[in-house]
PDB file of C-alpha atoms and ligand atoms in Angstrom:
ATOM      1  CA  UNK A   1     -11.380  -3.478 -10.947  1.00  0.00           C
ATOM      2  CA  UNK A   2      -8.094  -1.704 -11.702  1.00  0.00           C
ATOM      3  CA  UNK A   3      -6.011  -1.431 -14.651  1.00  0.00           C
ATOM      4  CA  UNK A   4      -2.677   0.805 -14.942  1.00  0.00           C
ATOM      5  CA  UNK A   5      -0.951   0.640 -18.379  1.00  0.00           C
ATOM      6  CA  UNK A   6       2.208   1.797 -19.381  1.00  0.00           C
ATOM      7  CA  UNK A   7       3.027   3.679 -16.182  1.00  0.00           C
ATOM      8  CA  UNK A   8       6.528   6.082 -16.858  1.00  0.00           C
ATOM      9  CA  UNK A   9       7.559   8.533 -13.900  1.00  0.00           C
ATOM     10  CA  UNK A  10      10.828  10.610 -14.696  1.00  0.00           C
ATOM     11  CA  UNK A  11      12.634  12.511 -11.669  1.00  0.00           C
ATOM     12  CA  UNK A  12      14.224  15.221 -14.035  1.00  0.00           C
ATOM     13  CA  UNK A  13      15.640  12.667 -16.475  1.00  0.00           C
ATOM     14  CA  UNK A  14      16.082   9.855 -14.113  1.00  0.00           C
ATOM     15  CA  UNK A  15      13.231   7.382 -15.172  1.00  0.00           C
ATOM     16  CA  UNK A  16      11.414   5.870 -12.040  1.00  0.00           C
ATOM     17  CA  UNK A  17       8.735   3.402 -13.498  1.00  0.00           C
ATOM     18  CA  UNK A  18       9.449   2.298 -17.044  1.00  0.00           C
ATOM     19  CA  UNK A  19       6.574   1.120 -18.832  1.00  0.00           C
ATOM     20  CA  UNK A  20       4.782  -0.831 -16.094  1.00  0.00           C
ATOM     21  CA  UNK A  21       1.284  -2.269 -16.189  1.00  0.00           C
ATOM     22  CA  UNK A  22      -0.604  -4.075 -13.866  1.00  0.00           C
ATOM     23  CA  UNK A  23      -4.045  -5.443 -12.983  1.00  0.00           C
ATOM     24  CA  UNK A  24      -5.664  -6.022  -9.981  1.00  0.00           C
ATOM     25  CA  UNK A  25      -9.148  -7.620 -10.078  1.00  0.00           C
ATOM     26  CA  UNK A  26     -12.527  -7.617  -7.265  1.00  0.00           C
ATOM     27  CA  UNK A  27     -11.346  -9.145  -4.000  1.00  0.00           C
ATOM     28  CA  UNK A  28      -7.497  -9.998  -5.263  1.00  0.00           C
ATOM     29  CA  UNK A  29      -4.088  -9.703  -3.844  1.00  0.00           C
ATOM     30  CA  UNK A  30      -1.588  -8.174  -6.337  1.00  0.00           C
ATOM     31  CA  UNK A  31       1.985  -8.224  -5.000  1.00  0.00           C
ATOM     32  CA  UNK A  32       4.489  -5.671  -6.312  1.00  0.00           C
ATOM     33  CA  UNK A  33       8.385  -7.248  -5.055  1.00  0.00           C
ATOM     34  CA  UNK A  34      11.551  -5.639  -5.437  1.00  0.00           C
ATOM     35  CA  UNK A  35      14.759  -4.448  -3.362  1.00  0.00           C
ATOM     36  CA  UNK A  36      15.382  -0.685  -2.375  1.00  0.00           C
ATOM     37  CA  UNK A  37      15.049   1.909  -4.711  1.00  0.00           C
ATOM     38  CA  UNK A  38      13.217  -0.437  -7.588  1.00  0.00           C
ATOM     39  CA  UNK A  39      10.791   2.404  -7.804  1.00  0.00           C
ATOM     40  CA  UNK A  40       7.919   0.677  -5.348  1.00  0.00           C
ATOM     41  CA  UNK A  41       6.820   3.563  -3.656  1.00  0.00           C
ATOM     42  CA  UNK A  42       6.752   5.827  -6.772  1.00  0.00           C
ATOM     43  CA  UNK A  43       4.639   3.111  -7.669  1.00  0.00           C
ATOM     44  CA  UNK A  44       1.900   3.513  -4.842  1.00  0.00           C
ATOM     45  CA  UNK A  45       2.656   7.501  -5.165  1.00  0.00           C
ATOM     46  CA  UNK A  46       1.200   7.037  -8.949  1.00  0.00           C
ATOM     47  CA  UNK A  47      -1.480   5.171  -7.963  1.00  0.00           C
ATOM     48  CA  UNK A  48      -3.052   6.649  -5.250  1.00  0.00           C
ATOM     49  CA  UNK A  49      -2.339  10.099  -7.189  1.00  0.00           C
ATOM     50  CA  UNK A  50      -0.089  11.077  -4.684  1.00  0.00           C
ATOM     51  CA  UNK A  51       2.904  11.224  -7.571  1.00  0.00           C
ATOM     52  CA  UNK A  52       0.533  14.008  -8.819  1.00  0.00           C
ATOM     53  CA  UNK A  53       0.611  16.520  -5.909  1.00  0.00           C
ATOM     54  CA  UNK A  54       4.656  16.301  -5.529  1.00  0.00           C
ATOM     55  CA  UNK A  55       4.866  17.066  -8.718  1.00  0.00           C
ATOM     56  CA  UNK A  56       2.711  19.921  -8.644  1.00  0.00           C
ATOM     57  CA  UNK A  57       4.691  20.768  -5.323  1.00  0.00           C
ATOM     58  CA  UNK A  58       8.134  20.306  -6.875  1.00  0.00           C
ATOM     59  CA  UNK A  59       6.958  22.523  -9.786  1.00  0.00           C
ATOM     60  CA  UNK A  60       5.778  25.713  -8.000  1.00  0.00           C
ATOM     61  CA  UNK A  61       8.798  25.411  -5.905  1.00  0.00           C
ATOM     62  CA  UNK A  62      11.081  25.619  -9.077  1.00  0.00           C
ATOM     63  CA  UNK A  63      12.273  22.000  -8.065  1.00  0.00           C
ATOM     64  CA  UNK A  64      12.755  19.394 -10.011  1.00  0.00           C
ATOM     65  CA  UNK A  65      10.894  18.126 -12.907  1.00  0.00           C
ATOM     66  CA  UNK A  66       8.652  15.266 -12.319  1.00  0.00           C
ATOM     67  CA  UNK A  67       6.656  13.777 -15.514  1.00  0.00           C
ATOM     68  CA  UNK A  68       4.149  11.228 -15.259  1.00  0.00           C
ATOM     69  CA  UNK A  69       2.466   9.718 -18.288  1.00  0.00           C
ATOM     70  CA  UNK A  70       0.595   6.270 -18.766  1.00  0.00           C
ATOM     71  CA  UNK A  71      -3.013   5.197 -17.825  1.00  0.00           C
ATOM     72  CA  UNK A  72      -5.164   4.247 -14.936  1.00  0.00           C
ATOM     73  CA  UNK A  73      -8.546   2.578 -14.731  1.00  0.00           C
ATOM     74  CA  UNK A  74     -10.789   2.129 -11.766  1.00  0.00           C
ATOM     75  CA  UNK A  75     -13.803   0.742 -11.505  1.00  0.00           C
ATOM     76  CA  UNK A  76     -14.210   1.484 -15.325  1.00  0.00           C
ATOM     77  CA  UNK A  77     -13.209   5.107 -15.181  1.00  0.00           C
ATOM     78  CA  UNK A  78     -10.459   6.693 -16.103  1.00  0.00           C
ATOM     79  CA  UNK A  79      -8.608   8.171 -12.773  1.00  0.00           C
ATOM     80  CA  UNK A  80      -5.899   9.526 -14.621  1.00  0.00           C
ATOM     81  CA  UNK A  81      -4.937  13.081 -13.257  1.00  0.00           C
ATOM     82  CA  UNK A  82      -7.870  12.752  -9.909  1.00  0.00           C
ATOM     83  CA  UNK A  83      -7.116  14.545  -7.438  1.00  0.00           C
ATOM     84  CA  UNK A  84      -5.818  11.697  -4.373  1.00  0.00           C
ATOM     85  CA  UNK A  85      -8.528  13.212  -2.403  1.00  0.00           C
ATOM     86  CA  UNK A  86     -11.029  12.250  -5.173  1.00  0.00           C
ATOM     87  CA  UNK A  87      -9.334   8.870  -5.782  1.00  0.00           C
ATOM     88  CA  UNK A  88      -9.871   8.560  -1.674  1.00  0.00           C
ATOM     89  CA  UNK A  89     -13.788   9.316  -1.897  1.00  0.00           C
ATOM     90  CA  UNK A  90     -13.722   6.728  -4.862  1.00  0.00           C
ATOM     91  CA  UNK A  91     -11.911   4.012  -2.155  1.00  0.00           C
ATOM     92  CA  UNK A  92      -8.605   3.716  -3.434  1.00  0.00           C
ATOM     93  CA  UNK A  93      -6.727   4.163   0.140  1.00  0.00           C
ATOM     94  CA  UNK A  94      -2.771   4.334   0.389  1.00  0.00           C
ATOM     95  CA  UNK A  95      -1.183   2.937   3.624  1.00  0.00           C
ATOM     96  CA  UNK A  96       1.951   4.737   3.106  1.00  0.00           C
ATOM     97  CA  UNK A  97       5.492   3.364   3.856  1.00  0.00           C
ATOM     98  CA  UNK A  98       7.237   4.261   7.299  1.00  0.00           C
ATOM     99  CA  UNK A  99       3.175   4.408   8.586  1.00  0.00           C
ATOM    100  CA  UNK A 100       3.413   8.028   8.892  1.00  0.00           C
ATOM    101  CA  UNK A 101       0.898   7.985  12.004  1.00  0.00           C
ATOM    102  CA  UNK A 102       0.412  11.022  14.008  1.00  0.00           C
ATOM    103  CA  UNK A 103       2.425  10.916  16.969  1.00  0.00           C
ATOM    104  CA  UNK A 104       0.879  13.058  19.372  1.00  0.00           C
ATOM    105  CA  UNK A 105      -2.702  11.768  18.816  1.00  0.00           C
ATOM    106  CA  UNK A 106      -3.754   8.660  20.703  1.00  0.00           C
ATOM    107  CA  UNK A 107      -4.402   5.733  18.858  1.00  0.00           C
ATOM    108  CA  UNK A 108      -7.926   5.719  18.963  1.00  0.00           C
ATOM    109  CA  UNK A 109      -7.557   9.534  17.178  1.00  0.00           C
ATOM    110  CA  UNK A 110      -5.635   8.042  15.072  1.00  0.00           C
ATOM    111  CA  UNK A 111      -8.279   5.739  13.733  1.00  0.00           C
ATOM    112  CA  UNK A 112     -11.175   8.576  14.256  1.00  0.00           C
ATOM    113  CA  UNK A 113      -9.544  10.928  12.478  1.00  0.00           C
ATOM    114  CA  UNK A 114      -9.599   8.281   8.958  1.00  0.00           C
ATOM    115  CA  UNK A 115     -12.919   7.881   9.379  1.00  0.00           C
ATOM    116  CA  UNK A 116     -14.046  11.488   7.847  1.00  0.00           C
ATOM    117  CA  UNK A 117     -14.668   9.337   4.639  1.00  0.00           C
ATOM    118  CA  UNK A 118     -17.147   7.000   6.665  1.00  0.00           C
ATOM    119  CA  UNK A 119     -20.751   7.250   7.987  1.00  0.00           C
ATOM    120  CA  UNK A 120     -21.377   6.755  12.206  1.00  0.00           C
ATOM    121  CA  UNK A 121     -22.883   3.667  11.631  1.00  0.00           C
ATOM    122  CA  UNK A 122     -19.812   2.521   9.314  1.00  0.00           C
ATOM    123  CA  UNK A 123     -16.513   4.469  11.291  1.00  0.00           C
ATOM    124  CA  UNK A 124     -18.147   2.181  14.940  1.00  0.00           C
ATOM    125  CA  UNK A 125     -18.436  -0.845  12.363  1.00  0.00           C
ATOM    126  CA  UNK A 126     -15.200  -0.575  11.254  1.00  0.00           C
ATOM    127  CA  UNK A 127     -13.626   0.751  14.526  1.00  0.00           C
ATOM    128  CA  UNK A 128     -14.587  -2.983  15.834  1.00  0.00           C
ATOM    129  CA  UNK A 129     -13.012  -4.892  13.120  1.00  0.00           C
ATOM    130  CA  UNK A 130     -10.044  -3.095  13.275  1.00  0.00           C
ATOM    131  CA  UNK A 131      -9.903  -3.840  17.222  1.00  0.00           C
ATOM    132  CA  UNK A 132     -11.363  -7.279  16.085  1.00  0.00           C
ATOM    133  CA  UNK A 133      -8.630  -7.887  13.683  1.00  0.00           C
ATOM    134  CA  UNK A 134      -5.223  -6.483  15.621  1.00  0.00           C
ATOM    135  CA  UNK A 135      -6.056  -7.209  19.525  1.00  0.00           C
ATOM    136  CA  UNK A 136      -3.018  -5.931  20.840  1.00  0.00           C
ATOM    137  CA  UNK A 137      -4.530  -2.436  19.971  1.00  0.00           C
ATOM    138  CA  UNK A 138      -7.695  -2.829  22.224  1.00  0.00           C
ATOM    139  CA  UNK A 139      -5.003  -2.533  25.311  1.00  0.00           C
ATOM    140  CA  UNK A 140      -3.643   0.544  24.187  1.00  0.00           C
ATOM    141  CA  UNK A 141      -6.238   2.732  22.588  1.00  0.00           C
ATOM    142  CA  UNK A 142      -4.952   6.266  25.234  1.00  0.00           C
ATOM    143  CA  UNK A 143      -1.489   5.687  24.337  1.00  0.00           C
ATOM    144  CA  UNK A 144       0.015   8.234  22.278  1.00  0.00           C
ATOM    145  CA  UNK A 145       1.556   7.312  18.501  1.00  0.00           C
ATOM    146  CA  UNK A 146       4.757   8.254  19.076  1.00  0.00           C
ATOM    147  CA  UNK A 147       5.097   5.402  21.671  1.00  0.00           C
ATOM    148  CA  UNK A 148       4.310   2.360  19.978  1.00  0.00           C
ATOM    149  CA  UNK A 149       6.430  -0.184  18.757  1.00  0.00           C
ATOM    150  CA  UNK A 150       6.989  -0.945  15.357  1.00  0.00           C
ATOM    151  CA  UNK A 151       4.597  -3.352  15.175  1.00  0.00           C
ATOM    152  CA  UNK A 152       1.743  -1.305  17.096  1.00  0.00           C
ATOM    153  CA  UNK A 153       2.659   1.847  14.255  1.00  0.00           C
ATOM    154  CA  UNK A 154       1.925  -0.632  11.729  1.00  0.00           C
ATOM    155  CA  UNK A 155      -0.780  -2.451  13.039  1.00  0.00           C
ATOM    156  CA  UNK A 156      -2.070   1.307  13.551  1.00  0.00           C
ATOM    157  CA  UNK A 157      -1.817   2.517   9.803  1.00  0.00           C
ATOM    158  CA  UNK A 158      -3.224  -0.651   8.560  1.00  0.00           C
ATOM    159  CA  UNK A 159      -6.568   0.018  11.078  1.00  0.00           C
ATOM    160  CA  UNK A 160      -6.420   3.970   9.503  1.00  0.00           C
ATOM    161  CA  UNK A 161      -6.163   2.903   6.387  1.00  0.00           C
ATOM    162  CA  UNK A 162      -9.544   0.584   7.099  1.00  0.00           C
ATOM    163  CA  UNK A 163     -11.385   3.519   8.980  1.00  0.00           C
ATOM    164  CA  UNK A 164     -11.631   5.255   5.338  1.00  0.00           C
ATOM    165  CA  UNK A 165     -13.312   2.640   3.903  1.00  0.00           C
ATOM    166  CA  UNK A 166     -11.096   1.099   1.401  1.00  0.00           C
ATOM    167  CA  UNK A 167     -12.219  -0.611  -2.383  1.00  0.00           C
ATOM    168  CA  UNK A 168      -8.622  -0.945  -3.303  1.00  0.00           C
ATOM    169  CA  UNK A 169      -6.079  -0.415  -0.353  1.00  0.00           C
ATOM    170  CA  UNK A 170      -2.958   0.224  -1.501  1.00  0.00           C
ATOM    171  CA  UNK A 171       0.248  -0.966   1.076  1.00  0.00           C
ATOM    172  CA  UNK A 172       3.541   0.242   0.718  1.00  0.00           C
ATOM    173  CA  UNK A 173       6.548  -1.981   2.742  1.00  0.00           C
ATOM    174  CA  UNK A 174       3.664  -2.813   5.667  1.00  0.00           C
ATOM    175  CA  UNK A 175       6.816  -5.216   7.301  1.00  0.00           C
ATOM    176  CA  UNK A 176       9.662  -2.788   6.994  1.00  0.00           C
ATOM    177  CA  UNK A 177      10.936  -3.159  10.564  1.00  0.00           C
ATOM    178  CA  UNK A 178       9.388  -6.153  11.895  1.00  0.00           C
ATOM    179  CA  UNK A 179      10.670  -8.958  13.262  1.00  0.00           C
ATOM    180  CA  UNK A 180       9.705 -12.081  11.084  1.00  0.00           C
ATOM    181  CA  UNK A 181       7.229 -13.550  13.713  1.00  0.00           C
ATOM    182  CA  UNK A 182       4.939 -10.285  13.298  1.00  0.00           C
ATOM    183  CA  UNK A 183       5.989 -10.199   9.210  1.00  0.00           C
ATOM    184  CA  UNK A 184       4.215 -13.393   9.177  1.00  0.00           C
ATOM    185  CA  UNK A 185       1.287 -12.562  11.539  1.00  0.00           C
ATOM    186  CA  UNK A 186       0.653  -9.376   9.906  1.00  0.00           C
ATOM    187  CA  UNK A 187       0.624 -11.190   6.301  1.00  0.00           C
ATOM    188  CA  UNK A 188      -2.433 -13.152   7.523  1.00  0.00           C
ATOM    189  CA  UNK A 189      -4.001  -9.977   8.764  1.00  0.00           C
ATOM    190  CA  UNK A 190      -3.750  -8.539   5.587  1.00  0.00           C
ATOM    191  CA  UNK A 191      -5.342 -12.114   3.586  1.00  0.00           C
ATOM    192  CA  UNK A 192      -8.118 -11.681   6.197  1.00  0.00           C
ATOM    193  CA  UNK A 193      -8.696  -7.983   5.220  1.00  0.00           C
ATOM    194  CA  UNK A 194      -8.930  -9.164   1.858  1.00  0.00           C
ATOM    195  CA  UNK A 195     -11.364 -11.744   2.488  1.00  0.00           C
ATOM    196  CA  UNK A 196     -13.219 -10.318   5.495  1.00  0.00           C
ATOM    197  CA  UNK A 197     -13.822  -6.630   3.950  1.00  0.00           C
ATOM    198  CA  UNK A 198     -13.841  -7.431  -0.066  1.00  0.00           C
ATOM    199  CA  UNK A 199     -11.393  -5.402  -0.689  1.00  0.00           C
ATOM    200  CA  UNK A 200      -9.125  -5.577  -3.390  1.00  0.00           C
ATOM    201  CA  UNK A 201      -5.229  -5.088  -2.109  1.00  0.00           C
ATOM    202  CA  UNK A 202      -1.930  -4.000  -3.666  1.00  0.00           C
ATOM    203  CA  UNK A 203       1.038  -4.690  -1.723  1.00  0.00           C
ATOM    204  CA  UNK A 204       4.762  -3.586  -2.233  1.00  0.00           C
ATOM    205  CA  UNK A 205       7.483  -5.225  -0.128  1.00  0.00           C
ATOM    206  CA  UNK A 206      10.856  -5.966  -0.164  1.00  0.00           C
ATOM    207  CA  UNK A 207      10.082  -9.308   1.849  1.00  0.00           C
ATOM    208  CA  UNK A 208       8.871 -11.369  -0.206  1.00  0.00           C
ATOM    209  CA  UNK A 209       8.725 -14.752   1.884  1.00  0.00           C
ATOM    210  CA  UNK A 210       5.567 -13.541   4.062  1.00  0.00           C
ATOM    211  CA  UNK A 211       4.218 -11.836   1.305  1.00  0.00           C
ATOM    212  CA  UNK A 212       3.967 -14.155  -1.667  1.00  0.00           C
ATOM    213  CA  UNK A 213       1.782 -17.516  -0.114  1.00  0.00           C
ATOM    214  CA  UNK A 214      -0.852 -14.676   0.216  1.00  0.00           C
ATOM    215  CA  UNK A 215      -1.139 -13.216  -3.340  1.00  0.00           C
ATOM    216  CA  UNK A 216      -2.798 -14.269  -5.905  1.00  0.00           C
ATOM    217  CA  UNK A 217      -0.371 -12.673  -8.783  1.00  0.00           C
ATOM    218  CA  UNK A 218       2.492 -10.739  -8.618  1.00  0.00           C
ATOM    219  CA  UNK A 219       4.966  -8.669 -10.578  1.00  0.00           C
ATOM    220  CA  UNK A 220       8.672  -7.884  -9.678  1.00  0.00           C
ATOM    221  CA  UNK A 221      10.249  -4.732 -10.376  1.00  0.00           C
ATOM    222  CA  UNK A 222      13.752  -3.452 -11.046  1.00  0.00           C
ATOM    223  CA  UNK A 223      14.996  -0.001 -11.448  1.00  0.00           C
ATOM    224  CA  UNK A 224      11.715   0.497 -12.534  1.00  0.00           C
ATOM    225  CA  UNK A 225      10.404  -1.876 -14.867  1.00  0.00           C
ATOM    226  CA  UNK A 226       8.674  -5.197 -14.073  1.00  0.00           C
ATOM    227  CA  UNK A 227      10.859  -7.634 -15.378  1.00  0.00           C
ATOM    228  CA  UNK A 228       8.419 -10.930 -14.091  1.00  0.00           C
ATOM    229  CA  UNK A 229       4.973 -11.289 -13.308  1.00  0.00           C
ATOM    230  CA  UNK A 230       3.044 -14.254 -12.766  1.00  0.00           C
ATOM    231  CA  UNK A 231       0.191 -16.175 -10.577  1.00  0.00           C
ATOM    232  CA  UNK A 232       1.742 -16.952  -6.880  1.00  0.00           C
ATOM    233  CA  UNK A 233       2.711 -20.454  -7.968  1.00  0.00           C
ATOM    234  CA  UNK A 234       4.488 -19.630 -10.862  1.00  0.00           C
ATOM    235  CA  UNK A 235       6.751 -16.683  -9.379  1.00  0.00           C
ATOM    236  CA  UNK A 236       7.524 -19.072  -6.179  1.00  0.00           C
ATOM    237  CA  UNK A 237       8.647 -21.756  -8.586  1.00  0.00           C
ATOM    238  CA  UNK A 238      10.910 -19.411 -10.745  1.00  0.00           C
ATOM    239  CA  UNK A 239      14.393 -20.045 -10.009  1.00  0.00           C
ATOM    240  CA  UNK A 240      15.511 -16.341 -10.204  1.00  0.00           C
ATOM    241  CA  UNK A 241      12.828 -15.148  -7.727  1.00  0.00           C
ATOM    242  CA  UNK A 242      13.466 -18.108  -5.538  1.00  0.00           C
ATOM    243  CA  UNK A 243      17.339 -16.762  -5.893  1.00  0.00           C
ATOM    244  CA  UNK A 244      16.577 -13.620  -5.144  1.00  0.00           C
ATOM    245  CA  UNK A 245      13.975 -13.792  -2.802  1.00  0.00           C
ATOM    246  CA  UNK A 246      13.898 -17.396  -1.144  1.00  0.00           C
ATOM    247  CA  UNK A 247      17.851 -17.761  -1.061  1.00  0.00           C
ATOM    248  CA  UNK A 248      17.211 -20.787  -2.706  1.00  0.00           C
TER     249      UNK A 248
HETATM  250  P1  LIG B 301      12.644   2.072  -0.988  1.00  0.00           P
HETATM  251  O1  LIG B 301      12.433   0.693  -0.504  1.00  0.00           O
HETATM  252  O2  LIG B 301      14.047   2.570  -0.760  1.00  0.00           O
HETATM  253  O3  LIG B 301      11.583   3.043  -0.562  1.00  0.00           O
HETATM  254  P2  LIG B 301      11.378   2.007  -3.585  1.00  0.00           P
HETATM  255  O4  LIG B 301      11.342   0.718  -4.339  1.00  0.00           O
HETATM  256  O5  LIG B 301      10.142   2.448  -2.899  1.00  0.00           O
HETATM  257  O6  LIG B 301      12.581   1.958  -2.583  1.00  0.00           O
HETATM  258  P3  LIG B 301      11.367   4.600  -4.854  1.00  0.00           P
HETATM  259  O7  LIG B 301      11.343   5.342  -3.569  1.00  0.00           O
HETATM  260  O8  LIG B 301      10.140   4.573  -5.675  1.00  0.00           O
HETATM  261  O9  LIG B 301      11.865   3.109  -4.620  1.00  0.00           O
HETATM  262  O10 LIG B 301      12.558   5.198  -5.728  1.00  0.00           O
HETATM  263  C1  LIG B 301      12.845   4.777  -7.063  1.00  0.00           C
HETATM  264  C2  LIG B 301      14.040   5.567  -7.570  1.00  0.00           C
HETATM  265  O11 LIG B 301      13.669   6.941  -7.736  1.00  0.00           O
HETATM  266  C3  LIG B 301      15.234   5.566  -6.634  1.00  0.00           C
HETATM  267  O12 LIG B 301      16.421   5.525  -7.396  1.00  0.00           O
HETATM  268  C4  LIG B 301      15.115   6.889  -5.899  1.00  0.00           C
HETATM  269  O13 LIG B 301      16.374   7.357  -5.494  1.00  0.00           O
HETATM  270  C5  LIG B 301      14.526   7.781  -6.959  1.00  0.00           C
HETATM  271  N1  LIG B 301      13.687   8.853  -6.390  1.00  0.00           N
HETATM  272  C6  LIG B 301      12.634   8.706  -5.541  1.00  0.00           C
HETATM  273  N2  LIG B 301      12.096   9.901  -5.253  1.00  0.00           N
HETATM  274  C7  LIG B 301      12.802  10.830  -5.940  1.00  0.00           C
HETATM  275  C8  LIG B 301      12.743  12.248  -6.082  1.00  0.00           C
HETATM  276  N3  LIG B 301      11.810  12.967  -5.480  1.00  0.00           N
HETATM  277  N4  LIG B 301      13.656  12.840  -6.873  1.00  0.00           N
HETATM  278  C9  LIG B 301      14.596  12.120  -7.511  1.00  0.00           C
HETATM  279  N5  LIG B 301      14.706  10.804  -7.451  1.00  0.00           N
HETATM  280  C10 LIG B 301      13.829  10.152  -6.672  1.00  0.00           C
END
C-alpha cells in the first residue's frame, strides 16, 4: 500500500537518508531500527511530508538548504511533493517523536481536537477504542497534558494519532522514555492497532527488543542508509543485529 524508493534528504551538504527504499503492505508492521541520529525521524518527516514544509520554512527564512529527492507511492498514487495536510486527508498519520501533545488541553481535547479528520459517528467510535485500548486514560480524561507521565503522553499521542483516522500511521521512537515494562505493554498495543483497526504501521525505534517480535519486516538504518532489511525472523537471527540490538 506504500512504496518509497530511493529516498535522499541533504541538510546543506550533510546527507540525511541515502538512497533508502522501503515497502509497507495492507495491514503490515514495517520496523525502521537504528541508534541516535541514523536519520529515523528525517525518515517519518519525508514520509508524512513533513520534511517538505521545513524545508520550505528553512528556505524563506534564508536557512539552510534542505533537498529532498526520491519517490513515494500510496495507495497507487504518487504522493510525492502533497502537502502533509493532504497526505493526512489521504490517512497517512505521523505520531511524532517526543509526543508533542498539547499541554494545556485536557486529555480528552487532546483526542477531540484529532478528530477534525473524522465524522461524529467515527471520532465517538474511535474515542472508545482508544479508551478501550489504553485504560489508564479513562481515569484521567480532565487532567491537563502537561501532567502526565511519560507513559500517559505516549499512550495520549498514540490515541490522537487514532482520532484522525489512520490508513498508514506512521510512529516515530513511541518508547523513548519508558520503562521496559510499559515498552513491552505498549508494543502489544501497537500489534493490536494493527490488527484491530487495519491499519498499516511504520515504526522507528531505537529499542529494538519490544519492537521486533511485532513486525513483520524490518530495515536498519545507519547514518542514513539501510544497511539490512529482512522478514522479523531473519533480522532477529542475524548476528550483527542480535550484536547490536539483543547484546547477544
Ligand atoms: P534521534 O533518535 O536523535 O532523533 P534520528 O535517527 O531520528 O535520531 P535524525 O533526527 O533524522 O535522526 O537526524 C539524522 C541526522 O541529520 C543527524 O546527524 C542530525 O544531526 C541531522 N539533522 C537533523 N535535522 C537537521 C537539520 N535541520 N539540519 C541539519 N542537520 C540535521
Amino acid at each position: 500500500m506504500f512504496e518509497a524508493v530511493g529516498l535522499m534528504v541533504f541538510y546543506e551538504n550533510m546527507l540525511a537518508l541515502n538512497n533508502v527504499s522501503l515497502v509497507c503492505g495492507q495491514n503490515q508492521i514495517i520496523g525502521v531500527f537504528g541508534a541516535n541520529s541514523a536519520g529515523k525521524s528525517t525518515l517519518m518527516y519525508t514520509l508524512s511530508g513533513i520534511m517538505d514544509d521545513i524545508a520550505k520554512k528553512e528556505r524563506m527564512a534564508g536557512g539552510e538548504r534542505i533537498t529532498i529527492r526520491g519517490e513515494l507511492a500510496y495507495l497507487g498514487r504518487n504522493i510525492m511533493g502533497d502537502k502533509p495536510s493532504v497526505r493526512a486527508k489521504a490517512g497517512i498519520i505521523l505520531c511524532p517523536e517526543r509526543r508533542r501533545i498539547f499541554p494545556e488541553s485536557t486529555v480528552l481535547e487532546n483526542l477531540r481536537i484529532a478528530s477534525y479528520l473524522a465524522n461524529k459517528k467515527q471520532a465517538e467510535e474511535t474515542l472508545d477504542y482508544v479508551f478501550e485500548l489504553f485504560p489508564p486514560l479513562t481515569k484521567i480524561t480532565g487532567r491537563l497534558g502537561g501532567f502526565l507521565s511519560g507513559g500517559e503522553q505516549q499512550m495520549l499521542a498514540i490515541g490522537r494519532a487514532l482520532m484522525a483516522q489512520p490508513k498508514l500511521l506512521l510512529l516515530d521512537e513511541p518508547l523513548l522514555g519508558l520503562s521496559p515494562a510499559i515498552q513491552y505493554w505498549l508494543a502489544k498495543a501497537i500489534k493490536e492497532i494493527a490488527e484491530q483497526r487495519g491499519a498499516s504501521i511504520i515504526v522507528a525505534e531505537q529499542y529494538a527488543r519490544p519492537i521486533m517480535p511485532i513486525i513483520d519486516y524490518g530495515y536498519i538504518l545507519e547514518n542514513g542508509s539501510a544497511v539490512i532489511e529482512g522478514g522479523r525472523q531473519e533480522l532477529m537471527d542475524n548476528p550483527d543485529v542480535k550484536s547490536a540490538y539483543f547484546g547477544a
